[in-house]
Short mmCIF file of C-alpha atoms in Angstrom, two decimals:
data_model
loop_
_atom_site.label_atom_id
_atom_site.label_comp_id
_atom_site.label_asym_id
_atom_site.label_seq_id
_atom_site.Cartn_x
_atom_site.Cartn_y
_atom_site.Cartn_z
CA MET A 271 -14.00 7.15 16.85
CA LYS A 272 -12.91 6.87 20.65
CA HIS A 273 -14.01 4.52 22.68
CA ALA A 274 -16.38 6.33 26.25
CA VAL A 275 -17.54 4.33 29.14
CA ARG A 276 -21.58 5.62 28.49
CA PRO A 277 -23.95 3.56 25.38
CA ARG A 278 -22.63 4.48 22.06
CA ALA A 279 -25.26 7.49 20.64
CA ALA A 280 -25.54 9.29 24.18
CA ALA A 281 -21.51 9.50 24.30
CA ALA A 282 -21.86 11.03 20.89
CA VAL A 283 -23.97 13.55 21.23
CA SER A 284 -23.45 14.55 24.49
CA ALA A 285 -19.05 15.50 24.24
CA LEU A 286 -19.90 16.48 20.33
CA VAL A 287 -23.08 18.75 22.88
CA GLY A 288 -21.61 19.95 25.90
CA VAL A 289 -17.75 19.93 25.73
CA SER A 290 -16.63 23.02 24.91
CA VAL A 291 -12.95 21.50 25.08
CA ALA A 292 -13.56 18.25 23.03
CA LEU A 293 -10.47 15.71 21.62
CA THR A 294 -11.29 13.37 18.48
CA GLY A 295 -9.03 11.65 16.82
CA CYS A 296 -9.09 7.77 15.11
CA GLY A 297 -10.05 5.43 18.22
CA GLY A 298 -12.85 3.58 18.72
CA GLY A 299 -15.90 5.91 17.12
CA ASP A 300 -17.28 7.56 20.42
CA GLU A 301 -16.30 11.43 20.48
CA GLY A 302 -14.52 11.75 24.36
CA SER A 303 -13.07 15.62 25.95
CA ALA A 304 -9.96 16.97 27.45
CA ALA A 305 -8.58 19.71 29.02
CA ARG A 306 -6.53 22.58 27.85
CA THR A 307 -2.40 22.14 26.35
CA THR A 308 -0.22 23.62 26.63
CA GLY A 309 3.08 22.20 25.93
CA LYS A 310 6.99 23.75 25.60
CA ALA A 311 10.13 21.31 24.67
CA SER A 312 12.44 20.47 27.52
CA GLY A 313 15.77 21.87 27.05
CA SER A 314 17.77 22.30 24.05
CA PRO A 315 19.03 19.29 21.92
CA ALA A 316 22.26 19.08 20.55
CA ALA A 317 21.38 16.03 18.30
CA GLN A 318 18.66 14.45 16.24
CA VAL A 319 16.31 11.62 16.37
CA ALA A 320 17.31 8.93 13.83
CA GLU A 321 14.02 7.44 12.41
CA PRO A 322 12.20 8.67 15.96
CA VAL A 323 8.96 6.98 16.82
CA VAL A 324 6.60 8.96 19.52
CA ALA A 325 4.22 8.05 23.14
CA THR A 326 2.28 10.22 24.69
CA TYR A 327 1.51 10.13 28.17
CA ASP A 328 -0.35 11.80 30.85
CA GLY A 329 1.57 15.10 30.69
CA GLY A 330 3.76 14.77 28.02
CA LEU A 331 5.48 13.07 25.32
CA TYR A 332 8.24 10.81 24.81
CA VAL A 333 10.33 11.16 21.66
CA LEU A 334 12.47 6.96 21.32
CA ASP A 335 15.27 6.82 18.84
CA GLY A 336 13.71 3.93 16.21
CA LYS A 337 16.22 1.20 15.95
CA THR A 338 17.73 1.83 19.35
CA LEU A 339 14.35 2.90 21.65
CA LYS A 340 16.57 5.01 23.69
CA LEU A 341 14.56 8.05 25.41
CA ALA A 342 15.74 11.51 23.54
CA GLU A 343 13.47 13.92 24.80
CA ASN A 344 10.86 14.17 27.02
CA ILE A 345 8.03 17.40 26.04
CA PRO A 346 6.15 18.36 28.55
CA LEU A 347 2.37 18.81 27.24
CA GLU A 348 -0.86 19.14 29.04
CA GLY A 349 -4.26 17.28 28.35
CA PHE A 350 -5.30 14.18 26.96
CA ASN A 351 -3.29 14.71 23.63
CA ARG A 352 -3.11 12.49 20.38
CA VAL A 353 0.11 11.66 18.06
CA ASN A 354 -0.33 10.21 14.19
CA PRO A 355 2.76 10.36 11.36
CA ALA A 356 2.45 14.16 9.70
CA GLY A 357 3.69 12.14 6.37
CA ASP A 358 7.59 12.54 6.15
CA ASP A 359 10.73 11.81 7.39
CA ARG A 360 11.09 14.20 10.11
CA HIS A 361 7.36 15.37 11.77
CA VAL A 362 4.59 14.23 13.51
CA MET A 363 1.45 15.53 13.86
CA VAL A 364 0.22 16.15 17.65
CA SER A 365 -3.92 16.54 18.74
CA THR A 366 -4.11 18.57 20.87
CA ALA A 367 -7.57 20.94 22.23
CA THR A 368 -7.40 23.99 19.91
CA GLY A 369 -6.11 22.17 17.47
CA PHE A 370 -3.09 19.89 14.93
CA ARG A 371 0.05 20.78 16.47
CA VAL A 372 3.34 19.87 14.73
CA LEU A 373 6.22 18.16 16.50
CA ASP A 374 9.59 18.01 14.69
CA ALA A 375 10.57 14.43 15.83
CA ALA A 376 13.66 14.17 14.81
CA GLY A 377 14.31 18.42 16.15
CA ARG A 378 12.71 16.81 19.22
CA LYS A 379 11.29 20.32 19.56
CA LEU A 380 7.52 20.53 19.70
CA THR A 381 7.00 23.85 16.81
CA ASP A 382 4.89 26.51 17.45
CA VAL A 383 3.43 25.65 13.96
CA GLU A 384 -0.45 25.22 14.67
CA PHE A 385 -3.68 24.53 12.29
CA GLU A 386 -6.23 25.70 15.13
CA GLY A 387 -9.52 24.26 15.14
CA SER A 388 -11.45 23.00 17.42
CA LYS A 389 -12.20 18.52 18.28
CA PRO A 390 -9.15 17.72 16.11
CA GLY A 391 -9.79 14.25 14.86
CA HIS A 392 -8.07 12.14 11.69
CA VAL A 393 -5.62 12.69 10.35
CA VAL A 394 -5.35 10.45 7.14
CA ARG A 395 -1.06 10.55 4.67
CA HIS A 396 -2.10 10.09 1.03
CA ALA A 397 -0.43 10.65 -1.68
CA GLY A 398 1.82 13.20 -1.22
CA LYS A 399 -0.62 15.39 0.77
CA THR A 400 -1.39 15.38 4.19
CA ILE A 401 -5.42 15.73 5.58
CA LEU A 402 -6.89 16.57 8.68
CA PHE A 403 -10.43 17.04 9.22
CA ALA A 404 -11.12 19.27 12.61
CA ASP A 405 -14.18 17.78 14.08
CA GLY A 406 -15.69 21.43 15.54
CA THR A 407 -15.63 23.34 13.02
CA GLY A 408 -16.14 20.85 9.84
CA VAL A 409 -13.05 22.55 8.01
CA VAL A 410 -11.17 20.37 5.64
CA THR A 411 -6.74 20.82 5.75
CA VAL A 412 -5.12 19.60 2.69
CA PHE A 413 -0.65 20.36 2.44
CA ASP A 414 2.93 18.74 1.35
CA PRO A 415 4.33 17.27 3.93
CA GLU A 416 7.92 17.72 2.88
CA ASP A 417 6.48 22.04 3.55
CA LEU A 418 6.40 21.32 6.99
CA GLY A 419 9.02 23.64 9.14
CA GLY A 420 9.50 26.74 11.38
CA THR A 421 6.79 28.36 9.17
CA LYS A 422 2.96 27.15 8.95
CA PRO A 423 2.71 25.39 4.43
CA LYS A 424 0.63 26.05 2.80
CA ALA A 425 -2.28 24.72 2.74
CA GLU A 426 -5.75 24.05 0.69
CA THR A 427 -9.02 24.12 2.70
CA TYR A 428 -12.82 22.31 2.67
CA THR A 429 -15.33 23.23 5.13
CA SER A 430 -18.30 20.19 5.04
CA ALA A 431 -21.65 21.77 4.93
CA ALA A 432 -21.59 21.39 8.75
CA PRO A 433 -19.35 20.50 11.82
CA HIS A 434 -19.28 16.27 12.93
CA HIS A 435 -17.05 14.48 13.14
CA GLY A 436 -15.46 13.08 10.13
CA VAL A 437 -12.60 12.20 8.03
CA ALA A 438 -11.34 12.91 4.54
CA ILE A 439 -9.17 11.87 2.02
CA GLN A 440 -7.03 13.28 -1.25
CA LEU A 441 -6.13 11.10 -4.38
CA ALA A 442 -3.97 11.52 -6.03
CA ASP A 443 -5.58 13.95 -8.91
CA GLY A 444 -7.08 16.28 -6.76
CA ARG A 445 -10.21 14.86 -6.17
CA LEU A 446 -12.00 14.94 -2.24
CA VAL A 447 -13.57 11.88 0.04
CA THR A 448 -14.96 13.45 2.97
CA THR A 449 -17.98 12.31 4.91
CA LEU A 450 -21.36 13.53 5.12
CA GLY A 451 -22.83 14.09 9.02
CA THR A 452 -24.45 16.72 11.20
CA GLU A 453 -23.12 16.92 15.05
CA GLU A 454 -26.32 14.61 15.43
CA LYS A 455 -25.88 11.81 12.94
CA ARG A 456 -23.68 10.99 10.41
CA VAL A 457 -24.66 9.71 7.26
CA GLY A 458 -22.36 9.02 4.00
CA ILE A 459 -19.61 9.97 1.98
CA THR A 460 -19.38 12.65 -1.13
CA VAL A 461 -16.67 13.21 -3.94
CA LEU A 462 -15.88 16.15 -5.09
CA ASP A 463 -13.77 17.54 -8.14
CA LYS A 464 -10.06 19.55 -7.79
CA ASP A 465 -12.62 22.65 -8.04
CA ARG A 466 -14.18 21.00 -5.12
CA LYS A 467 -17.12 20.12 -7.35
CA GLU A 468 -19.84 17.15 -7.18
CA ILE A 469 -19.23 13.90 -8.90
CA THR A 470 -20.73 11.37 -6.74
CA ARG A 471 -21.90 10.55 -3.28
CA SER A 472 -23.54 8.16 -1.31
CA GLU A 473 -25.41 8.73 2.26
CA GLU A 474 -25.93 4.67 2.36
CA CYS A 475 -23.50 5.10 5.11
CA PRO A 476 -24.94 5.25 8.87
CA GLY A 477 -22.68 5.92 11.91
CA VAL A 478 -19.80 6.69 8.89
CA HIS A 479 -16.22 6.24 10.56
CA GLY A 480 -12.64 5.63 9.53
CA GLU A 481 -11.28 5.20 5.70
CA ALA A 482 -8.36 3.36 4.27
CA ALA A 483 -6.71 3.47 0.93
CA ALA A 484 -5.99 0.06 -0.44
CA GLN A 485 -4.08 -1.59 -3.06
CA GLY A 486 -5.49 1.38 -6.74
CA GLU A 487 -6.28 3.91 -4.28
CA ALA A 488 -9.42 2.15 -3.26
CA VAL A 489 -10.90 4.06 -0.27
CA VAL A 490 -13.09 2.43 2.10
CA ILE A 491 -14.78 4.01 4.73
CA GLY A 492 -15.99 2.63 8.32
CA CYS A 493 -20.14 2.32 8.40
CA GLU A 494 -22.11 0.39 11.37
CA ASP A 495 -23.77 -2.00 8.12
CA GLY A 496 -20.03 -2.06 6.23
CA VAL A 497 -18.90 0.28 4.44
CA LEU A 498 -18.62 2.11 1.63
CA VAL A 499 -15.91 1.33 -1.34
CA TYR A 500 -14.91 4.39 -3.48
CA ARG A 501 -12.94 3.22 -7.07
CA ASP A 502 -12.67 3.93 -9.81
CA GLY A 503 -14.55 6.54 -10.28
CA ALA A 504 -18.11 4.84 -8.10
CA ILE A 505 -19.57 4.49 -4.57
CA LYS A 506 -20.60 0.77 -3.95
CA LYS A 507 -21.88 -0.41 -0.83
CA VAL A 508 -20.11 -3.90 0.71
CA LYS A 509 -22.68 -4.80 3.40
CA SER A 510 -21.66 -6.30 6.89
CA PRO A 511 -23.51 -10.06 6.84
CA ALA A 512 -25.34 -9.43 10.09
CA GLU A 513 -27.66 -6.41 10.23
CA TYR A 514 -25.87 -4.76 12.45
CA GLY A 515 -21.80 -4.91 12.04
CA ARG A 516 -20.02 -1.50 12.90
CA ILE A 517 -16.62 -0.88 10.35
CA GLY A 518 -15.14 2.44 12.06
CA ASN A 519 -11.59 1.45 12.11
CA GLN A 520 -9.44 0.13 9.21
CA ALA A 521 -6.05 -0.18 8.05
CA GLY A 522 -5.17 -0.42 4.74
CA SER A 523 -2.13 -0.93 1.98
CA ASP A 524 -0.95 -0.92 -1.35
CA GLU A 525 0.70 -3.98 -1.72
CA SER A 526 -3.22 -5.33 -1.07
CA PRO A 527 -6.43 -4.81 -2.38
CA VAL A 528 -7.48 -5.48 0.40
CA VAL A 529 -8.45 -2.75 3.84
CA LEU A 530 -8.09 -5.07 7.59
CA GLY A 531 -11.20 -3.74 9.94
CA ASP A 532 -12.39 -4.06 12.95
CA TYR A 533 -16.16 -5.60 13.54
CA LYS A 534 -18.47 -5.16 16.01
CA THR A 535 -22.04 -6.54 16.43
CA ASP A 536 -23.04 -4.86 19.58
CA LYS A 537 -25.22 -1.71 19.59
CA GLU A 538 -26.28 -1.68 22.77
CA ALA A 539 -22.43 -2.98 24.54
CA GLU A 540 -21.23 -0.44 26.62
CA LEU A 541 -17.80 -1.33 25.49
CA GLU A 542 -18.06 -4.19 23.25
CA ARG A 543 -14.53 -6.64 22.95
CA PRO A 544 -14.42 -7.52 19.72
CA GLU A 545 -12.60 -11.27 18.57
CA GLN A 546 -13.49 -11.08 14.70
CA VAL A 547 -12.01 -8.71 12.45
CA SER A 548 -12.91 -7.62 8.79
CA LEU A 549 -11.36 -8.65 5.79
CA ILE A 550 -12.92 -6.07 3.05
CA ASN A 551 -11.69 -6.79 -0.45
CA THR A 552 -12.14 -3.61 -3.10
CA GLU A 553 -11.50 -5.91 -6.20
CA THR A 554 -14.39 -7.92 -5.95
CA GLY A 555 -16.26 -6.24 -3.46
CA ARG A 556 -16.98 -9.26 -0.45
CA MET A 557 -16.15 -8.59 2.78
CA GLN A 558 -14.20 -11.93 4.71
CA LEU A 559 -15.09 -12.41 8.40
CA VAL A 560 -11.34 -14.15 10.72
CA ASP A 561 -12.36 -15.17 14.69
CA ILE A 562 -7.98 -14.46 15.69
CA GLY A 563 -9.72 -15.79 19.46
CA THR A 564 -9.08 -13.35 21.64
CA SER A 565 -10.51 -9.83 22.01
CA TYR A 566 -8.06 -6.49 20.61
CA THR A 567 -9.13 -2.64 20.87
CA PHE A 568 -9.25 0.75 18.39
CA ARG A 569 -5.91 0.52 18.49
CA SER A 570 -4.34 -2.64 17.43
CA LEU A 571 -4.37 -2.60 13.80
CA ALA A 572 -1.97 -2.29 11.24
CA ARG A 573 -0.38 -4.03 8.23
CA GLY A 574 2.93 -5.24 7.40
CA PRO A 575 5.99 -4.26 4.90
CA HIS A 576 3.95 -6.87 1.82
CA GLY A 577 0.43 -6.09 3.48
CA GLU A 578 0.25 -8.86 6.59
CA ALA A 579 -2.50 -7.58 8.04
CA LEU A 580 -1.40 -7.18 12.03
CA VAL A 581 -4.21 -7.03 14.86
CA LEU A 582 -2.48 -7.03 18.93
CA GLY A 583 -4.75 -9.05 21.29
CA THR A 584 -6.08 -9.15 23.98
CA ASP A 585 -4.19 -12.08 25.04
CA GLY A 586 -0.98 -10.17 24.03
CA THR A 587 -0.07 -11.44 20.90
CA ILE A 588 -0.21 -10.42 17.26
CA HIS A 589 -1.90 -12.07 14.23
CA VAL A 590 -0.63 -11.81 11.17
CA ILE A 591 -2.82 -12.69 8.35
CA ASP A 592 -3.15 -13.91 4.84
CA PRO A 593 -5.33 -10.68 4.20
CA GLU A 594 -6.64 -12.81 0.89
CA THR A 595 -6.71 -15.42 2.93
CA GLY A 596 -8.19 -14.12 6.13
CA LYS A 597 -5.15 -17.27 6.98
CA VAL A 598 -3.47 -16.53 10.63
CA THR A 599 -0.19 -17.53 9.06
CA LYS A 600 2.05 -16.86 12.64
CA ARG A 601 1.37 -15.78 15.31
CA ILE A 602 3.21 -13.12 17.35
CA SER A 603 4.13 -13.09 21.21
CA VAL A 604 5.02 -10.38 22.99
CA LEU A 605 3.03 -9.62 25.96
CA ASN A 606 1.65 -10.69 28.50
CA PRO A 607 -2.15 -10.79 28.38
CA TRP A 608 -3.87 -7.72 29.34
CA GLN A 609 -7.62 -6.18 28.73
CA GLU A 610 -9.00 -2.93 27.81
CA PRO A 611 -9.63 -0.22 29.81
CA LEU A 612 -13.55 1.36 29.69
CA ASP A 613 -12.92 4.97 29.45
CA TRP A 614 -10.94 5.28 25.92
CA GLN A 615 -8.42 7.59 26.92
CA GLN A 616 -6.82 4.93 29.31
CA SER A 617 -3.54 3.35 28.36
CA ARG A 618 -3.60 0.44 26.74
CA PRO A 619 -0.96 -1.72 24.93
CA ALA A 620 -0.85 -0.41 21.46
CA LEU A 621 0.89 -0.90 17.45
CA PHE A 622 2.64 0.79 15.16
CA VAL A 623 4.70 -0.95 12.37
CA ARG A 624 6.54 1.13 10.68
CA ASP A 625 8.86 -1.04 6.74
CA HIS A 626 9.92 -4.16 8.88
CA THR A 627 8.95 -3.19 12.47
CA ALA A 628 6.57 -3.58 15.15
CA TYR A 629 6.67 -1.09 17.97
CA VAL A 630 4.14 -1.78 20.53
CA THR A 631 3.64 -0.38 24.02
CA ASP A 632 2.67 -2.25 27.44
CA PRO A 633 1.40 0.35 29.78
CA SER A 634 1.60 -2.50 32.34
CA SER A 635 5.12 -2.00 32.74
CA ARG A 636 5.91 1.26 31.33
CA LYS A 637 7.91 -0.56 28.56
CA LEU A 638 7.97 0.23 24.48
CA LEU A 639 9.47 -3.49 21.93
CA ALA A 640 10.78 -3.19 18.71
CA ILE A 641 9.57 -6.20 16.80
CA ASP A 642 11.18 -8.04 13.46
CA ILE A 643 7.79 -9.17 11.80
CA GLU A 644 9.01 -11.95 9.41
CA SER A 645 11.37 -13.47 12.21
CA GLY A 646 9.25 -12.32 15.20
CA LYS A 647 12.06 -10.86 17.32
CA GLN A 648 12.46 -8.40 19.66
CA LEU A 649 15.25 -5.83 18.69
CA ALA A 650 14.37 -3.75 21.50
CA ALA A 651 13.52 -2.03 24.17
CA THR A 652 12.93 0.18 27.12
CA GLU A 653 11.05 1.01 30.43
CA LEU A 654 10.23 4.44 30.36
CA PRO A 655 9.21 7.10 33.28
CA LYS A 656 5.64 6.95 33.13
CA ALA A 657 3.39 4.91 31.39
CA PRO A 658 2.81 5.70 27.70
CA ASN A 659 -0.81 5.30 25.62
CA GLU A 660 -0.76 6.53 22.57
CA LEU A 661 2.19 5.57 19.59
CA SER A 662 2.71 6.75 16.23
CA GLY A 663 5.98 7.68 14.96
CA VAL A 664 7.80 9.49 10.87
CA LYS A 665 7.43 7.08 7.99
CA GLY A 666 9.53 4.38 6.75
CA HIS A 667 11.69 5.12 4.21
#
């Protein structure tokens, strides 16, 4: 799920088997490691933050006002940390070396609430539930984000047959779609009913990684040769045009039946810098490739308020794609051109979209920008004390 500096297969095995405090997340597909983490909020905040966004940096977290981008709180937290929306309008999940910690972003405080688990990985939000996958144990945790607060909310857990770098999503009727694999090999998905009895499965998904939900609760899971689509009770394989056409990071929208994915074709690359993205139509089962003319990274994909496919390119531009036609309808210039670093943990520009606003980090200038997607105009900007890395926030209204 993240980029590494070694070939893909070797990196995955060594990180999963040989590192005792590995930390995983939703990146380019390979596993990594992180130092032991500790953290405490600095000071006692007096006021809540409006629609907060959260950026990580080397040594902590920044909490910012989502409208003005004013820095509201600097929270020290050692180690390499990852952030994802918790699913409500207040909290953000922080993946550390020991588990998923709960950040009260609106209250500017890192709480003591933690879902413990080695190698905390994907955080998924769907149908009013938040789903966590701990790679080191294979445990899936499901809870209602509206229950987050000063104490740990009641949660349901499911333990995979074997620990692996996986992901899960719970549908509105309680069905659970979750990955199949071991530390050495990931092969597909299984679908379980609300009592966690298997309904169906597919093992036709080598290197399974990442998920996205489209309109009508169609679930797309990435493979090294295409994707699996679970829709209307059945699993269908959508193959890549090439024998090796890896899709590992996806972005879905309730406004569209089409899922945006990355697309890589060089199995032996130390770091591939792809210039094509994939559009998977969950209704027709067709995949379309779009050449955007520039490379991008695992933090470059997002969806707009009307289902637009958004890609932040290394040319410094947000490419807006019509998911139905595959045409680039708009290009929004936001940054100077940049290059993706080899080490996936190193800072690189990141894109986070909430409602009609695209938030973009620029580590080279230590800036965070807010851009109106429709007009392309800059709404706000701020310079941070240290270079931002990951970027997230609470859900939109």
